[in-house]
Coordinates of C-alpha atoms in Angstrom, one line a residue:
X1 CA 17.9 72.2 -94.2
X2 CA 15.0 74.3 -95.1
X3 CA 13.3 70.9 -96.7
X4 CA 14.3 68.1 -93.8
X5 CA 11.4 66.6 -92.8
X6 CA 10.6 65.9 -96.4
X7 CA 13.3 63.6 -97.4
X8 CA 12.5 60.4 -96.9
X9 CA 13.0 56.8 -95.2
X10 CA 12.4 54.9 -97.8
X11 CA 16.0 53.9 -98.3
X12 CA 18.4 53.8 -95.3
X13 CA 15.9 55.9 -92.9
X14 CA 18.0 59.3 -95.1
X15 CA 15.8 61.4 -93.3
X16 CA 16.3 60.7 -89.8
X17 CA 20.3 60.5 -90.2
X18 CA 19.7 64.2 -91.8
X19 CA 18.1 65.3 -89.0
X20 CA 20.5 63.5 -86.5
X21 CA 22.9 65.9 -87.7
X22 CA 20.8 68.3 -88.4
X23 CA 22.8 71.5 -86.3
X24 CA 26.1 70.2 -87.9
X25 CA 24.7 71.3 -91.3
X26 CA 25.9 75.2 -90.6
X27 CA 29.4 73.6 -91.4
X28 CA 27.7 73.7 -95.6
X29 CA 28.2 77.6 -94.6
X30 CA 31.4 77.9 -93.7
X31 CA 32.0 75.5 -96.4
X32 CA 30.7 77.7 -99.1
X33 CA 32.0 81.1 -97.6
X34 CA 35.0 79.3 -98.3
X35 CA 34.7 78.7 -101.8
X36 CA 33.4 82.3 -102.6
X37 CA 36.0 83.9 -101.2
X38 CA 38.0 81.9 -103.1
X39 CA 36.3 82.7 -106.1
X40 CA 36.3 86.5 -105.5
X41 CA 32.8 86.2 -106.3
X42 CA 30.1 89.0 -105.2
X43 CA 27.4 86.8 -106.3
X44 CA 28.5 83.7 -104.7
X45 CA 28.4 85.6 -101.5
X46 CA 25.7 87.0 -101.7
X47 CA 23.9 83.2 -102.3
X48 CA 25.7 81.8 -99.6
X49 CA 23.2 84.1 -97.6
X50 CA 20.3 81.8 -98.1
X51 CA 21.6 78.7 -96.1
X52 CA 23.0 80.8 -93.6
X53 CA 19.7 82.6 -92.9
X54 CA 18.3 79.1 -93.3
X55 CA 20.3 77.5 -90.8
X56 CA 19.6 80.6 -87.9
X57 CA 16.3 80.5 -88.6
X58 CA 15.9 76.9 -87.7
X59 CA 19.0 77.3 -84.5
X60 CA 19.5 80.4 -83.8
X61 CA 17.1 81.0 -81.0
X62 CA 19.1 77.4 -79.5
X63 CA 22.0 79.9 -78.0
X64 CA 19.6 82.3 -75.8
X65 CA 20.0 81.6 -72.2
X66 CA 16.6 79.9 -71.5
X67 CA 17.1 78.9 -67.9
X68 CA 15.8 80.5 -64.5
X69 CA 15.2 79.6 -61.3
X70 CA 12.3 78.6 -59.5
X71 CA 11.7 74.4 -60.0
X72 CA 10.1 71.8 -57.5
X73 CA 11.7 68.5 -58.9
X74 CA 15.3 68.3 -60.0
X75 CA 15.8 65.5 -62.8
X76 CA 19.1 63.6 -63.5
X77 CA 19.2 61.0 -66.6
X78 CA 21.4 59.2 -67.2
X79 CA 22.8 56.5 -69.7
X80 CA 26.0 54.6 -67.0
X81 CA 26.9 52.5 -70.4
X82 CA 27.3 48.7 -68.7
X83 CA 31.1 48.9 -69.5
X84 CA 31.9 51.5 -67.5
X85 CA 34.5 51.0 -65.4
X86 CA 34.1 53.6 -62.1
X87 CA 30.4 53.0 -61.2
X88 CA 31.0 53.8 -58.1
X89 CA 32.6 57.8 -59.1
X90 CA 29.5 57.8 -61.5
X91 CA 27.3 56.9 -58.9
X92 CA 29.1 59.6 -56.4
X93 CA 28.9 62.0 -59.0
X94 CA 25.4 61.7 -59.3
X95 CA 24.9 61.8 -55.8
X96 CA 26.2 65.0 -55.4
X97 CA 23.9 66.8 -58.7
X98 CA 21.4 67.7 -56.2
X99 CA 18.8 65.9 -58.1
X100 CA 15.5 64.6 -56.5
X101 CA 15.0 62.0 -58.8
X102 CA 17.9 60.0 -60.8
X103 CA 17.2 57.5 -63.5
X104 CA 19.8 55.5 -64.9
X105 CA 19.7 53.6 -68.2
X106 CA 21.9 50.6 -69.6
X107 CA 22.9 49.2 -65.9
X108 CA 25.3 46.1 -65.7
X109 CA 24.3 43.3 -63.0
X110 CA 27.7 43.5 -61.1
X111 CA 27.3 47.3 -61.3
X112 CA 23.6 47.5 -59.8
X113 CA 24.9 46.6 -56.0
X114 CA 27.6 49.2 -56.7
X115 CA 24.7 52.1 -57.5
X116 CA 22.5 50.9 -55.1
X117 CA 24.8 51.0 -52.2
X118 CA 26.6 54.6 -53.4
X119 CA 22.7 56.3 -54.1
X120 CA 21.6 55.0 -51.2
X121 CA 22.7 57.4 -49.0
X122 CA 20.9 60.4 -50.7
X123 CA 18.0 58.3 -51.9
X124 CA 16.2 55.9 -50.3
X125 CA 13.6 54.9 -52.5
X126 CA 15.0 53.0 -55.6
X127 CA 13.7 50.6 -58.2
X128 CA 16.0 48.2 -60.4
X129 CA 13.8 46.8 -63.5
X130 CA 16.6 44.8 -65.9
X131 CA 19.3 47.7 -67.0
X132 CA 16.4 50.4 -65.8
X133 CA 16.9 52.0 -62.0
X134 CA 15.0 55.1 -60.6
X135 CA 16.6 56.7 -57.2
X136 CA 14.0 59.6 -55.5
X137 CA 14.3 61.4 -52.1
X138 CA 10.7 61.0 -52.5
X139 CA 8.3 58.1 -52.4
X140 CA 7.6 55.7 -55.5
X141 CA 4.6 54.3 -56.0
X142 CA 3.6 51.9 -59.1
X143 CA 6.9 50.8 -60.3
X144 CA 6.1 48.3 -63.3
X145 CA 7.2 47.7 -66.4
X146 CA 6.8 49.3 -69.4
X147 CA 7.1 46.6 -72.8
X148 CA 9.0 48.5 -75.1
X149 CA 11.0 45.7 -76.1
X150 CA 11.4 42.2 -75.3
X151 CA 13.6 42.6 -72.5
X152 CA 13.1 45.7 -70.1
X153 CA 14.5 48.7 -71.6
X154 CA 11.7 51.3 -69.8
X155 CA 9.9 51.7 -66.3
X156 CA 6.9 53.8 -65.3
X157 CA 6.9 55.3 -61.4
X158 CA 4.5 57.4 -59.5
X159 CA 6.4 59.8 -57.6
X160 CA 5.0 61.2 -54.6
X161 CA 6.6 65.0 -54.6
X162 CA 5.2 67.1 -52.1
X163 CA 3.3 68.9 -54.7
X164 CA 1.9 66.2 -56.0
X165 CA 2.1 62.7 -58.2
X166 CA 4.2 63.1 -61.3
X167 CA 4.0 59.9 -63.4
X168 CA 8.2 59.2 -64.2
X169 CA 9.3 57.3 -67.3
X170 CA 12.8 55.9 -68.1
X171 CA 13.6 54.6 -70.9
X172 CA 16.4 53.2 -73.1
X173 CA 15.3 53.0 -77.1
X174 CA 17.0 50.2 -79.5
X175 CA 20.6 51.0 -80.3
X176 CA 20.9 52.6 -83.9
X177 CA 23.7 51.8 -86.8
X178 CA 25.4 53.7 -89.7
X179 CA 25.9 50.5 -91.9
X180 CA 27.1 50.8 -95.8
X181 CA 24.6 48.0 -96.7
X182 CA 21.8 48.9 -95.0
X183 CA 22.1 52.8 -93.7
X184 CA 20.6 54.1 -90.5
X185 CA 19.1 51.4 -88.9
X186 CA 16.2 52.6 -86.8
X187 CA 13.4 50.2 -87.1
X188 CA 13.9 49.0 -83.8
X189 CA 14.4 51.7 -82.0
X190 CA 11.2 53.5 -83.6
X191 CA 8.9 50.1 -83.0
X192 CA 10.2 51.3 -79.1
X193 CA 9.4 54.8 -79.6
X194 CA 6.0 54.2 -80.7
X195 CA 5.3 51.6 -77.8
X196 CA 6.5 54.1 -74.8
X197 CA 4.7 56.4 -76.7
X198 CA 1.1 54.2 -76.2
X199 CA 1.9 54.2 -72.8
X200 CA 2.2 57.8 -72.4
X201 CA -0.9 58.9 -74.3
X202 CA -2.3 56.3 -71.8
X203 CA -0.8 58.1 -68.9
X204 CA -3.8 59.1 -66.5
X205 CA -1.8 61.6 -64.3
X206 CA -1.8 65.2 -65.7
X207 CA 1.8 65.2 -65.1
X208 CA 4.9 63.2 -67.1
X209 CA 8.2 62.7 -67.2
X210 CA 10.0 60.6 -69.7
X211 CA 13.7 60.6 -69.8
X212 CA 16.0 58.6 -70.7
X213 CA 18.6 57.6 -73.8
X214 CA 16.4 57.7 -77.1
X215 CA 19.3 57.1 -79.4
X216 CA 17.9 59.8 -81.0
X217 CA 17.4 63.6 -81.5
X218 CA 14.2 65.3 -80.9
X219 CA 14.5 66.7 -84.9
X220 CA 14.0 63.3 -85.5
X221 CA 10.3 62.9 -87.3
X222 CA 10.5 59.3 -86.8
X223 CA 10.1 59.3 -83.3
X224 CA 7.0 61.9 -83.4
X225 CA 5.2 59.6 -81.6
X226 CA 6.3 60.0 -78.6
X227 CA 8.0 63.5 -79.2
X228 CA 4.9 65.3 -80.5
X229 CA 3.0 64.2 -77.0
X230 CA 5.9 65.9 -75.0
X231 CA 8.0 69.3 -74.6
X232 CA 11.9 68.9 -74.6
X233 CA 13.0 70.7 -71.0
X234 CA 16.3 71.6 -73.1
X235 CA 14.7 73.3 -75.9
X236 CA 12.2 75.0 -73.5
X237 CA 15.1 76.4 -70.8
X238 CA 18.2 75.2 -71.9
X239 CA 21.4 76.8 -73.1
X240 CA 22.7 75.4 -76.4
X241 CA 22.6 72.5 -78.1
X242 CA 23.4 70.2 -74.9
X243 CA 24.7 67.8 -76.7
X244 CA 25.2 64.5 -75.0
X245 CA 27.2 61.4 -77.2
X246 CA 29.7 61.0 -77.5
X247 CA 31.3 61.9 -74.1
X248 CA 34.6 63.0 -75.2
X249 CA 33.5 65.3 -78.0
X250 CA 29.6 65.6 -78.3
X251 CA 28.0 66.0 -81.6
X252 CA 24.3 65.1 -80.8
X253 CA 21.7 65.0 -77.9
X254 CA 20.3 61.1 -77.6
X255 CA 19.5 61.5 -73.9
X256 CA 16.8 63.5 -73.2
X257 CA 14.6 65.1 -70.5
X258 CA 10.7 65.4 -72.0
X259 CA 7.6 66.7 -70.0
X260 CA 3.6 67.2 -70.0
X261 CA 1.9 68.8 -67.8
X262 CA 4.8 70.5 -66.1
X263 CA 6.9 73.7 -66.6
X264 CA 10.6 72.7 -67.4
X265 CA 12.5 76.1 -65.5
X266 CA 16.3 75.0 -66.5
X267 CA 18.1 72.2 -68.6
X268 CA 21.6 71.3 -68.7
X269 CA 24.3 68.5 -68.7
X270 CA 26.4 67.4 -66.2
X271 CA 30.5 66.3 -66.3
X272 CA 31.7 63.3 -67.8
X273 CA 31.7 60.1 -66.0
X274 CA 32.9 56.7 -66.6
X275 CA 30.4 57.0 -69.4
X276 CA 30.5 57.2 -72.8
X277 CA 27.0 59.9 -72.4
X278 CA 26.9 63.0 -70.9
X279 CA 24.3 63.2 -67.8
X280 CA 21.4 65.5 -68.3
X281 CA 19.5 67.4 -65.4
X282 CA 16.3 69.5 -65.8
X283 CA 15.1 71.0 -63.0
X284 CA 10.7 71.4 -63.0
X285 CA 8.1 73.7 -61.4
X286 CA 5.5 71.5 -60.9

């Protein structure tokens, strides 16, 4: 635990899938409580201190109640997965967050009409970039492109909030695979990180905001990057781990909220929708 960012990619990207999963390695705890009870063994107790205080050390400050009141610009993110089959209750649900600004990752063609007519009502500025759309109640300005990846999978948007421009990224990183021949596949998705992440350091406006689906955790090294440039709203005035994939049972964040330049006030997720992610929401003080 202690040692995680020194284990290394060199064969099935190790390191990153350790620190994926990085908060499930408390389970090693219980684990060994386990076998020293069963053991009847002072000593063995005694040791099994050392990963425990390791593990609290490196999450225990995660459980304090970050959050307060007091933000300017209310973020949703979204990942709507292009399966999903109830766009239109995802869209509604949305709708009714109270966000200012909504970006949605991994749209479907036939869904797009379905989003754009629900958000509509609430928002009506939008932008639709491939499987990328941004919904504000506030103006956008410079909607283009950002080339991640040969197709689009990221847009960058000057919103107009009555404090001020905030430059708005939304992103969706390369997928990721557990594979018995070849491990964690990342390349992809870090050749994507480290793109958006030459964009941002680019960024002229004193204030950013990237979210979107990363397919990865912000323990993750290999995507310092773009993670070192940026705070994490949830780690900063969130409430746990806020864990996002999958839906039905979260084990990890991949969807994130990240900021520079701003003061992230609260961070949470949202219901489940038709999606196989959770939402996420952050709300800003600009």
């Amino acid at each position: 635990m202690a040692l995680n960012t020194r284990v290394p990619n060199g064969f099935g990207n190790l390191g990153s899938l350790l620190q994926t999963v990085l908060p499930w390695t408390g389970l090693s705890v219980v684990a060994l409580s386990a076998a020293a009870v069963a053991r009847r063994s002072a000593l063995a107790g005694v040791a099994v201190l050392v990963p425990a205080v390791t593990w609290c050390s490196l999450f225990a400050g995660t459980f304090l109640d970050k959050q307060s009141g007091g933000g300017d610009l209310v973020v949703v993110g979204h990942n709507v997965h292009e399966g999903n089959r109830d766009p239109r209750g995802t869209a509604r649900a949305l709708s009714a967050a109270g966000a200012d600004v909504v970006a949605l990752e991994e749209l479907s063609r036939p869904a797009v009409v379905t989003y754009e007519r629900e958000l509509a009502r609430t928002y009506p500025y939008s932008a639709v970039r491939g499987g990328i759309g941004l919904w504000s109640k506030h103006p956008l300005q410079a909607v283009e492109p950002v080339e991640i990846m040969p197709w689009t999978r990221a847009l960058r948007a000057t919103v107009d909030t009555p404090k001020g421009p905030v430059a708005l990224y939304a992103a969706h990183l390369a997928s990721v695979r557990v594979l018995p021949s070849s491990g964690f596949t990342t390349e992809r998705r870090n050749e994507a990180a480290a793109k958006l992440a030459d964009a941002v350091r680019a960024e002229r406006l004193a204030r950013v905001v990237v979210v979107g689906d990363f397919n990865g955790t912000t323990d993750d090294s290999a995507l310092s990057p773009l993670t070192s440039q940026l705070r994490s709203a949830q780690q900063e005035a969130g409430a746990g781990f806020g864990f996002t994939w999958p839906a039905s049972f979260p084990v990890v964040r991949l969807d994130q909220i990240m900021v520079k330049g701003v003061t992230p006030v609260s961070s949470w997720t949202l219901p489940a929708t038709g999606s196989d992610h959770l939402p996420v929401a952050a709300s800003l003080r600009l």
